[in-house]
PDB file of C-alpha atoms in Angstrom:
ATOM      1  CA  UNK A   1     -38.053  18.033  74.311  1.00 74.00           C
ATOM      2  CA  UNK A   2     -41.072  20.169  75.051  1.00 76.00           C
ATOM      3  CA  UNK A   3     -43.668  17.467  74.205  1.00 77.00           C
ATOM      4  CA  UNK A   4     -41.902  14.283  75.303  1.00 80.00           C
ATOM      5  CA  UNK A   5     -39.665  15.382  78.201  1.00 81.00           C
ATOM      6  CA  UNK A   6     -41.873  18.167  79.537  1.00 79.00           C
ATOM      7  CA  UNK A   7     -39.025  20.678  79.533  1.00 82.00           C
ATOM      8  CA  UNK A   8     -40.328  24.234  79.696  1.00 84.00           C
ATOM      9  CA  UNK A   9     -40.583  25.791  76.172  1.00 78.00           C
ATOM     10  CA  UNK A  10     -38.083  28.596  76.798  1.00 76.00           C
ATOM     11  CA  UNK A  11     -35.496  26.144  78.184  1.00 82.00           C
ATOM     12  CA  UNK A  12     -36.198  23.835  75.222  1.00 84.00           C
ATOM     13  CA  UNK A  13     -35.530  26.619  72.699  1.00 78.00           C
ATOM     14  CA  UNK A  14     -32.345  27.743  74.561  1.00 78.00           C
ATOM     15  CA  UNK A  15     -30.971  24.178  74.659  1.00 83.00           C
ATOM     16  CA  UNK A  16     -31.747  23.421  71.074  1.00 85.00           C
ATOM     17  CA  UNK A  17     -30.152  26.721  70.003  1.00 81.00           C
ATOM     18  CA  UNK A  18     -26.954  25.830  71.856  1.00 81.00           C
ATOM     19  CA  UNK A  19     -26.803  22.343  70.285  1.00 84.00           C
ATOM     20  CA  UNK A  20     -27.603  23.701  66.802  1.00 88.00           C
ATOM     21  CA  UNK A  21     -24.945  26.404  67.227  1.00 84.00           C
ATOM     22  CA  UNK A  22     -22.193  23.985  68.155  1.00 86.00           C
ATOM     23  CA  UNK A  23     -23.043  21.420  65.508  1.00 88.00           C
ATOM     24  CA  UNK A  24     -23.746  24.001  62.781  1.00 90.00           C
ATOM     25  CA  UNK A  25     -20.438  25.729  63.438  1.00 90.00           C
ATOM     26  CA  UNK A  26     -18.654  22.457  62.865  1.00 91.00           C
ATOM     27  CA  UNK A  27     -20.471  21.912  59.593  1.00 90.00           C
ATOM     28  CA  UNK A  28     -20.007  25.542  58.572  1.00 91.00           C
ATOM     29  CA  UNK A  29     -16.223  25.238  59.091  1.00 91.00           C
ATOM     30  CA  UNK A  30     -16.138  22.182  56.798  1.00 91.00           C
ATOM     31  CA  UNK A  31     -18.265  23.974  54.134  1.00 90.00           C
ATOM     32  CA  UNK A  32     -15.979  26.975  54.344  1.00 90.00           C
ATOM     33  CA  UNK A  33     -12.862  24.845  53.919  1.00 88.00           C
ATOM     34  CA  UNK A  34     -14.346  23.232  50.800  1.00 88.00           C
ATOM     35  CA  UNK A  35     -15.344  26.589  49.322  1.00 87.00           C
ATOM     36  CA  UNK A  36     -19.074  25.859  49.329  1.00 88.00           C
ATOM     37  CA  UNK A  37     -20.032  28.990  51.210  1.00 88.00           C
ATOM     38  CA  UNK A  38     -21.602  31.876  49.370  1.00 90.00           C
ATOM     39  CA  UNK A  39     -21.341  35.345  51.092  1.00 90.00           C
ATOM     40  CA  UNK A  40     -24.231  36.575  48.901  1.00 90.00           C
ATOM     41  CA  UNK A  41     -26.619  34.465  51.002  1.00 90.00           C
ATOM     42  CA  UNK A  42     -24.582  33.942  54.157  1.00 90.00           C
ATOM     43  CA  UNK A  43     -23.759  37.521  55.118  1.00 91.00           C
ATOM     44  CA  UNK A  44     -27.305  39.026  54.883  1.00 91.00           C
ATOM     45  CA  UNK A  45     -28.671  35.965  56.671  1.00 92.00           C
ATOM     46  CA  UNK A  46     -26.076  36.236  59.416  1.00 91.00           C
ATOM     47  CA  UNK A  47     -26.744  39.960  59.961  1.00 93.00           C
ATOM     48  CA  UNK A  48     -30.487  39.441  60.035  1.00 93.00           C
ATOM     49  CA  UNK A  49     -30.202  36.508  62.423  1.00 90.00           C
ATOM     50  CA  UNK A  50     -27.882  38.392  64.754  1.00 90.00           C
ATOM     51  CA  UNK A  51     -30.273  41.364  64.851  1.00 91.00           C
ATOM     52  CA  UNK A  52     -33.193  39.034  65.552  1.00 90.00           C
ATOM     53  CA  UNK A  53     -31.162  37.228  68.219  1.00 85.00           C
ATOM     54  CA  UNK A  54     -30.615  40.508  70.052  1.00 87.00           C
ATOM     55  CA  UNK A  55     -34.307  41.417  69.977  1.00 91.00           C
ATOM     56  CA  UNK A  56     -35.875  37.966  70.451  1.00 85.00           C
ATOM     57  CA  UNK A  57     -34.752  37.104  73.987  1.00 81.00           C
ATOM     58  CA  UNK A  58     -35.794  40.515  75.226  1.00 87.00           C
ATOM     59  CA  UNK A  59     -39.294  39.895  73.805  1.00 86.00           C
ATOM     60  CA  UNK A  60     -39.300  36.339  75.118  1.00 80.00           C
ATOM     61  CA  UNK A  61     -38.796  37.544  78.702  1.00 83.00           C
ATOM     62  CA  UNK A  62     -42.084  39.426  78.591  1.00 86.00           C
ATOM     63  CA  UNK A  63     -44.176  37.240  76.282  1.00 85.00           C
ATOM     64  CA  UNK A  64     -46.067  34.300  77.860  1.00 87.00           C
ATOM     65  CA  UNK A  65     -44.790  30.855  76.815  1.00 82.00           C
ATOM     66  CA  UNK A  66     -48.183  30.046  75.304  1.00 88.00           C
ATOM     67  CA  UNK A  67     -47.930  32.902  72.784  1.00 89.00           C
ATOM     68  CA  UNK A  68     -44.359  31.841  71.903  1.00 86.00           C
ATOM     69  CA  UNK A  69     -45.519  28.263  71.410  1.00 87.00           C
ATOM     70  CA  UNK A  70     -48.349  29.276  69.044  1.00 92.00           C
ATOM     71  CA  UNK A  71     -46.115  31.644  66.986  1.00 90.00           C
ATOM     72  CA  UNK A  72     -43.369  29.000  66.776  1.00 88.00           C
ATOM     73  CA  UNK A  73     -45.820  26.384  65.588  1.00 93.00           C
ATOM     74  CA  UNK A  74     -47.306  28.678  62.981  1.00 96.00           C
ATOM     75  CA  UNK A  75     -43.830  29.513  61.625  1.00 94.00           C
ATOM     76  CA  UNK A  76     -42.868  25.785  61.508  1.00 95.00           C
ATOM     77  CA  UNK A  77     -46.092  24.854  59.685  1.00 96.00           C
ATOM     78  CA  UNK A  78     -45.451  27.777  57.272  1.00 96.00           C
ATOM     79  CA  UNK A  79     -41.952  26.482  56.519  1.00 94.00           C
ATOM     80  CA  UNK A  80     -43.257  22.966  56.109  1.00 95.00           C
ATOM     81  CA  UNK A  81     -45.884  24.117  53.573  1.00 94.00           C
ATOM     82  CA  UNK A  82     -43.288  26.167  51.684  1.00 92.00           C
ATOM     83  CA  UNK A  83     -40.946  23.144  51.470  1.00 91.00           C
ATOM     84  CA  UNK A  84     -43.673  20.848  50.264  1.00 92.00           C
ATOM     85  CA  UNK A  85     -44.768  23.382  47.638  1.00 91.00           C
ATOM     86  CA  UNK A  86     -41.182  23.885  46.440  1.00 88.00           C
ATOM     87  CA  UNK A  87     -40.637  20.096  46.383  1.00 88.00           C
ATOM     88  CA  UNK A  88     -43.512  19.790  43.876  1.00 87.00           C
ATOM     89  CA  UNK A  89     -41.573  22.072  41.577  1.00 78.00           C
ATOM     90  CA  UNK A  90     -43.838  25.166  41.895  1.00 69.00           C
ATOM     91  CA  UNK A  91     -42.027  28.526  41.839  1.00 65.00           C
ATOM     92  CA  UNK A  92     -43.088  31.180  44.297  1.00 58.00           C
TER      93      UNK A  92
ATOM     94  CA  UNK B   1     -45.829  50.751  90.673  1.00 48.00           C
ATOM     95  CA  UNK B   2     -49.478  50.461  89.774  1.00 48.00           C
ATOM     96  CA  UNK B   3     -51.923  52.474  91.878  1.00 49.00           C
ATOM     97  CA  UNK B   4     -53.488  50.040  94.324  1.00 46.00           C
ATOM     98  CA  UNK B   5     -57.218  50.105  94.919  1.00 48.00           C
ATOM     99  CA  UNK B   6     -58.578  50.369  98.429  1.00 48.00           C
ATOM    100  CA  UNK B   7     -56.456  49.015 101.254  1.00 53.00           C
ATOM    101  CA  UNK B   8     -54.815  46.251  99.234  1.00 49.00           C
ATOM    102  CA  UNK B   9     -51.031  46.250  99.649  1.00 52.00           C
ATOM    103  CA  UNK B  10     -49.094  47.399  96.580  1.00 53.00           C
ATOM    104  CA  UNK B  11     -47.909  44.460  94.507  1.00 54.00           C
ATOM    105  CA  UNK B  12     -44.805  44.103  92.284  1.00 53.00           C
ATOM    106  CA  UNK B  13     -45.295  44.510  88.546  1.00 54.00           C
ATOM    107  CA  UNK B  14     -46.505  41.140  87.259  1.00 55.00           C
ATOM    108  CA  UNK B  15     -44.016  40.507  84.488  1.00 60.00           C
ATOM    109  CA  UNK B  16     -40.770  41.793  86.052  1.00 59.00           C
ATOM    110  CA  UNK B  17     -38.079  39.215  85.177  1.00 60.00           C
ATOM    111  CA  UNK B  18     -36.041  37.897  88.116  1.00 67.00           C
ATOM    112  CA  UNK B  19     -32.659  39.616  88.489  1.00 71.00           C
ATOM    113  CA  UNK B  20     -29.983  37.144  87.564  1.00 74.00           C
ATOM    114  CA  UNK B  21     -26.443  37.398  88.847  1.00 78.00           C
ATOM    115  CA  UNK B  22     -23.936  35.834  86.418  1.00 77.00           C
ATOM    116  CA  UNK B  23     -21.390  33.406  87.801  1.00 80.00           C
ATOM    117  CA  UNK B  24     -17.802  33.404  86.413  1.00 77.00           C
ATOM    118  CA  UNK B  25     -18.598  30.676  83.871  1.00 78.00           C
ATOM    119  CA  UNK B  26     -21.536  32.587  82.495  1.00 82.00           C
ATOM    120  CA  UNK B  27     -19.605  35.852  82.466  1.00 85.00           C
ATOM    121  CA  UNK B  28     -16.746  34.267  80.460  1.00 81.00           C
ATOM    122  CA  UNK B  29     -19.155  32.751  77.935  1.00 85.00           C
ATOM    123  CA  UNK B  30     -21.083  36.032  77.766  1.00 87.00           C
ATOM    124  CA  UNK B  31     -17.903  37.986  76.941  1.00 88.00           C
ATOM    125  CA  UNK B  32     -16.699  35.449  74.367  1.00 86.00           C
ATOM    126  CA  UNK B  33     -20.004  35.377  72.527  1.00 87.00           C
ATOM    127  CA  UNK B  34     -20.428  39.146  72.614  1.00 90.00           C
ATOM    128  CA  UNK B  35     -16.908  39.785  71.372  1.00 93.00           C
ATOM    129  CA  UNK B  36     -17.217  37.227  68.632  1.00 92.00           C
ATOM    130  CA  UNK B  37     -20.498  38.704  67.353  1.00 91.00           C
ATOM    131  CA  UNK B  38     -19.277  42.321  67.620  1.00 93.00           C
ATOM    132  CA  UNK B  39     -16.076  41.596  65.653  1.00 95.00           C
ATOM    133  CA  UNK B  40     -17.954  39.515  63.107  1.00 94.00           C
ATOM    134  CA  UNK B  41     -20.656  42.110  62.485  1.00 93.00           C
ATOM    135  CA  UNK B  42     -18.039  44.851  62.213  1.00 94.00           C
ATOM    136  CA  UNK B  43     -16.063  42.863  59.625  1.00 93.00           C
ATOM    137  CA  UNK B  44     -19.166  41.966  57.578  1.00 93.00           C
ATOM    138  CA  UNK B  45     -20.394  45.629  57.739  1.00 92.00           C
ATOM    139  CA  UNK B  46     -17.002  46.827  56.409  1.00 92.00           C
ATOM    140  CA  UNK B  47     -17.160  44.142  53.726  1.00 91.00           C
ATOM    141  CA  UNK B  48     -20.669  45.189  52.633  1.00 91.00           C
ATOM    142  CA  UNK B  49     -19.671  48.869  52.641  1.00 91.00           C
ATOM    143  CA  UNK B  50     -16.590  48.189  50.524  1.00 90.00           C
ATOM    144  CA  UNK B  51     -18.650  46.085  48.146  1.00 89.00           C
ATOM    145  CA  UNK B  52     -21.130  48.873  47.685  1.00 88.00           C
ATOM    146  CA  UNK B  53     -18.488  51.617  47.382  1.00 89.00           C
ATOM    147  CA  UNK B  54     -16.414  49.663  44.883  1.00 86.00           C
ATOM    148  CA  UNK B  55     -19.589  48.810  42.974  1.00 82.00           C
ATOM    149  CA  UNK B  56     -19.027  45.105  42.884  1.00 78.00           C
ATOM    150  CA  UNK B  57     -21.868  44.151  45.250  1.00 79.00           C
ATOM    151  CA  UNK B  58     -21.633  41.031  47.387  1.00 83.00           C
ATOM    152  CA  UNK B  59     -19.111  38.485  45.987  1.00 83.00           C
ATOM    153  CA  UNK B  60     -20.363  34.974  45.279  1.00 84.00           C
ATOM    154  CA  UNK B  61     -17.580  33.000  46.891  1.00 83.00           C
ATOM    155  CA  UNK B  62     -15.435  33.005  50.021  1.00 86.00           C
ATOM    156  CA  UNK B  63     -11.719  33.511  49.964  1.00 85.00           C
ATOM    157  CA  UNK B  64      -9.744  30.339  50.721  1.00 85.00           C
ATOM    158  CA  UNK B  65      -7.843  30.495  53.999  1.00 84.00           C
ATOM    159  CA  UNK B  66      -4.460  30.408  52.191  1.00 84.00           C
ATOM    160  CA  UNK B  67      -5.332  33.503  50.066  1.00 87.00           C
ATOM    161  CA  UNK B  68      -6.884  35.446  52.930  1.00 87.00           C
ATOM    162  CA  UNK B  69      -3.889  37.541  54.160  1.00 88.00           C
ATOM    163  CA  UNK B  70      -3.200  38.786  50.602  1.00 89.00           C
ATOM    164  CA  UNK B  71      -6.911  39.580  49.931  1.00 87.00           C
ATOM    165  CA  UNK B  72      -7.190  41.414  53.258  1.00 85.00           C
ATOM    166  CA  UNK B  73      -4.143  43.530  52.458  1.00 88.00           C
ATOM    167  CA  UNK B  74      -5.764  44.361  49.115  1.00 87.00           C
ATOM    168  CA  UNK B  75      -8.931  45.474  51.048  1.00 86.00           C
ATOM    169  CA  UNK B  76     -11.258  43.434  48.916  1.00 88.00           C
ATOM    170  CA  UNK B  77     -14.900  43.116  50.076  1.00 89.00           C
ATOM    171  CA  UNK B  78     -14.632  39.308  49.796  1.00 90.00           C
ATOM    172  CA  UNK B  79     -11.813  39.277  52.295  1.00 90.00           C
ATOM    173  CA  UNK B  80     -13.785  41.237  54.959  1.00 91.00           C
ATOM    174  CA  UNK B  81     -16.967  39.189  54.380  1.00 92.00           C
ATOM    175  CA  UNK B  82     -14.919  35.983  54.620  1.00 92.00           C
ATOM    176  CA  UNK B  83     -13.172  37.145  57.772  1.00 93.00           C
ATOM    177  CA  UNK B  84     -16.544  38.046  59.325  1.00 93.00           C
ATOM    178  CA  UNK B  85     -17.932  34.589  58.468  1.00 92.00           C
ATOM    179  CA  UNK B  86     -14.782  32.928  59.839  1.00 93.00           C
ATOM    180  CA  UNK B  87     -15.087  34.828  63.134  1.00 94.00           C
ATOM    181  CA  UNK B  88     -18.800  33.883  63.282  1.00 92.00           C
ATOM    182  CA  UNK B  89     -17.973  30.213  62.702  1.00 92.00           C
ATOM    183  CA  UNK B  90     -15.085  30.284  65.185  1.00 92.00           C
ATOM    184  CA  UNK B  91     -17.159  31.847  67.969  1.00 90.00           C
ATOM    185  CA  UNK B  92     -18.874  28.628  69.118  1.00 88.00           C
ATOM    186  CA  UNK B  93     -15.451  26.880  69.109  1.00 90.00           C
ATOM    187  CA  UNK B  94     -13.961  29.606  71.286  1.00 90.00           C
ATOM    188  CA  UNK B  95     -17.071  29.534  73.443  1.00 87.00           C
ATOM    189  CA  UNK B  96     -16.647  25.872  74.127  1.00 88.00           C
ATOM    190  CA  UNK B  97     -12.929  26.342  74.821  1.00 90.00           C
ATOM    191  CA  UNK B  98     -13.752  29.313  77.069  1.00 87.00           C
ATOM    192  CA  UNK B  99     -16.250  27.281  79.104  1.00 85.00           C
ATOM    193  CA  UNK B 100     -13.579  24.548  79.379  1.00 90.00           C
ATOM    194  CA  UNK B 101     -11.207  27.020  80.993  1.00 88.00           C
ATOM    195  CA  UNK B 102     -13.977  28.447  83.185  1.00 86.00           C
ATOM    196  CA  UNK B 103     -15.034  25.017  84.422  1.00 88.00           C
ATOM    197  CA  UNK B 104     -11.372  24.070  85.051  1.00 90.00           C
ATOM    198  CA  UNK B 105     -10.862  27.221  87.148  1.00 88.00           C
ATOM    199  CA  UNK B 106     -13.923  26.310  89.171  1.00 87.00           C
ATOM    200  CA  UNK B 107     -12.545  22.807  89.679  1.00 89.00           C
ATOM    201  CA  UNK B 108     -15.657  21.145  88.240  1.00 89.00           C
ATOM    202  CA  UNK B 109     -14.041  17.896  86.950  1.00 93.00           C
ATOM    203  CA  UNK B 110     -17.165  16.387  85.442  1.00 94.00           C
ATOM    204  CA  UNK B 111     -17.988  19.415  83.303  1.00 92.00           C
ATOM    205  CA  UNK B 112     -14.348  19.794  82.252  1.00 94.00           C
ATOM    206  CA  UNK B 113     -14.489  16.231  80.943  1.00 95.00           C
ATOM    207  CA  UNK B 114     -17.808  16.725  79.155  1.00 92.00           C
ATOM    208  CA  UNK B 115     -16.679  20.000  77.548  1.00 91.00           C
ATOM    209  CA  UNK B 116     -13.335  18.526  76.535  1.00 94.00           C
ATOM    210  CA  UNK B 117     -15.117  15.681  74.756  1.00 94.00           C
ATOM    211  CA  UNK B 118     -17.396  18.188  72.952  1.00 91.00           C
ATOM    212  CA  UNK B 119     -14.463  20.287  71.855  1.00 92.00           C
ATOM    213  CA  UNK B 120     -12.554  17.145  70.718  1.00 94.00           C
ATOM    214  CA  UNK B 121     -15.513  15.959  68.703  1.00 91.00           C
ATOM    215  CA  UNK B 122     -15.879  19.359  67.057  1.00 91.00           C
ATOM    216  CA  UNK B 123     -12.156  19.555  66.104  1.00 91.00           C
ATOM    217  CA  UNK B 124     -12.035  15.936  64.865  1.00 92.00           C
ATOM    218  CA  UNK B 125     -15.144  16.592  62.695  1.00 90.00           C
ATOM    219  CA  UNK B 126     -13.572  19.602  61.083  1.00 90.00           C
ATOM    220  CA  UNK B 127     -10.339  17.744  60.460  1.00 90.00           C
ATOM    221  CA  UNK B 128     -12.119  14.704  59.032  1.00 90.00           C
ATOM    222  CA  UNK B 129     -14.410  16.833  56.901  1.00 84.00           C
ATOM    223  CA  UNK B 130     -11.492  18.597  55.117  1.00 74.00           C
ATOM    224  CA  UNK B 131     -10.273  15.320  53.584  1.00 62.00           C
TER     225      UNK B 131
END
């Protein structure tokens, strides 16, 4: 959205979060119904994400969009590298 | 306010965010999301505390919906953690339903229709996924 449709970065992140939230909740409900959910991973992740979600928007109001963009790209590249490394079978 | 140099007029702080007044739709959604998160975090915190106190740690599976009332009465950590996750999962559903009501009250037909379709798709997905 940011690159192709020229939507401002903060609006892009907010919109994508809304869409991910609605679709992920639907998927999560199905996973729960089938008993695939594991509180051992889900609960700490949920608590951490909720804490981050309280702090993040407050920081985002004061940080310039350029800084957010750079940080976001670094995080995404980091995840991509981790996934490629794990796909090769290496253990971290 | 920063001290201004010379005769330059004092300027507003550069990064002050604009004050936003919430309309009824936003206020409804705000309340729904906040309540859902607060209840969910409280349930998960109780579940974690019970797990630590009873020495069992975090359980490795959720309690099926049918067994949930019994498990909650027995105060098992798994029941509280499962309830917290259920509330967290249900929050977006309630949020969409809440915005449906808020749009309807505003008389915004187009957004009522869009929101109703979104809610219907979500509910149909869950029902289809259980089979």
